[in-house]
Steps between C-alpha positions, in 0.01 A plus 500: 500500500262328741115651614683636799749653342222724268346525795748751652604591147178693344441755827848559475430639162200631550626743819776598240242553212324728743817672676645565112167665375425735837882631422424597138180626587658706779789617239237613266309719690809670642639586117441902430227586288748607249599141453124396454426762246796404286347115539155645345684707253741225368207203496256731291766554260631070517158452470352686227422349177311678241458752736292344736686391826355401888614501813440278817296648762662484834839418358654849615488589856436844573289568176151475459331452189397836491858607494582188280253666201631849628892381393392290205273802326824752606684196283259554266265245488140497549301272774260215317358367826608170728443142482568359818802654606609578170512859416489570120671757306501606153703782314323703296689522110458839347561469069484870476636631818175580664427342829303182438165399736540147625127291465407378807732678725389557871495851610366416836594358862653140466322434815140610480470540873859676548799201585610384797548833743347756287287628734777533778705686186179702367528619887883549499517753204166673593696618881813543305326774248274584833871594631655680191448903563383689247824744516724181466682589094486089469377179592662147467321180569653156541317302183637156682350570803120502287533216355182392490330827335551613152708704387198676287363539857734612738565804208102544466496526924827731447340739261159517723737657753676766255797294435615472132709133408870613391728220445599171709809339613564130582813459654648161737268586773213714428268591206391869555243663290582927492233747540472896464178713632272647282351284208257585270209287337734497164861475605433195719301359192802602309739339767297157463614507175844512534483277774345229256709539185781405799 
C-alpha cells in the first residue's frame, strides 16, 4: 500500500467510523424505556459482587440518575454516591431479618443543584398538580417525563397538594406514578415506607 493509497484509505474509514456510531446512537435513543429499564435491572444484578454493584451514568437513554437510584433502591439496593460517572450501589444484608442501614448511603439529590432540566421538570409537575381538580378520585403522573427530580420530591410536591403516593407502573412506554386525594401527615409517612422497603 503506497502514501496515496492511505491517503484515500483512512477518511474512508473515518466517514464510516462516524456514519456507524450516529446509527447506534440514533437506535438507542429510539429503544422504549422498557428496554432501558431491563438494561439497568440486568447490569445491577451482572454486576453485583458482595452486594455492592454500579452503574454507568449516561449509559441508558431516557433515564436519569435520579430514576437510575429510583429503579436500583426498588431492586433493593441502596445509593453510596458517584465517582465520576460511576454510580455505586450496595445491598444491605440483614442476619436477623430486620432491615439493615447501609453506612454512608446518600439520602439526598445526586445533583446538588437539580440535573440537567430540573427546573423545566420542577415547572412541569407544579402546572400538572396546578391542573389536577380537587374532585378528580385520582391522579397519575408520568415518572419518565421528571427525570431529573426525585422521586422523594415529586411525592413530597404531591402530598403538599393533598395527593397521597399509591403504587407505580413501568410499562414499554411510560413510568406512571398513581395518586388518590386526601393524605394525611401519617399515611403519606406510612406510604414512604412502603415505597422504600420496594
Amino acid at each position: 500500500m503506497t502514501l496515496l493509497d492511505l491517503v484515500w484509505v483512512f477518511p474512508v474509514l473515518g466517514g464510516v467510523y462516524v456514519v456507524f456510531g450516529v446509527i447506534l446512537l440514533v437506535r438507542n435513543h429510539f429503544k422504549s424505556l422498557g428496554t432501558h429499564v431491563a438494561k439497568v435491572r440486568e447490569d445491577l444484578a451482572s454486576r453485583e459482587k458482595n452486594g455492592a454493584s454500579r452503574l454507568i451514568s449516561g449509559s441508558y437513554p431516557k433515564l436519569s440518575n435520579e430514576m437510575m437510584r429510583d429503579l436500583a433502591e426498588h431492586e433493593g439496593f441502596v445509593f453510596l454516591g458517584s465517582t465520576g460517572r460511576s454510580m455505586n450501589f450496595q445491598r444491605p444484608v440483614p442476619s436477623d431479618g430486620e432491615p439493615v442501614e447501609v453506612p454512608g448511603a446518600w439520602k439526598g439529590r445526586i445533583e446538588p443543584h437539580g440535573g440537567l432540566g430540573s427546573g423545566k421538570h420542577r415547572r412541569l409537575l407544579l402546572e400538572w398538580l396546578d391542573g389536577a381538580s380537587a374532585d378528580d378520585s385520582s391522579l397519575t403522573l408520568r415518572r419518565d417525563q421528571l427525570g431529573a427530580l426525585p422521586k422523594s420530591e415529586i411525592l413530597g410536591v404531591a402530598a403538599e397538594y393533598g395527593w397521597s403516593f399509591e403504587s407505580e407502573e413501568i410499562t414499554d412506554t411510560e413510568w406512571r406514578l398513581f395518586f388518590r386525594p386526601g393524605a394525611t401527615e401519617h399515611e403519606q409517612d406510612e406510604r414512604w415506607l412502603f415505597v422504600d422497603d420496594g
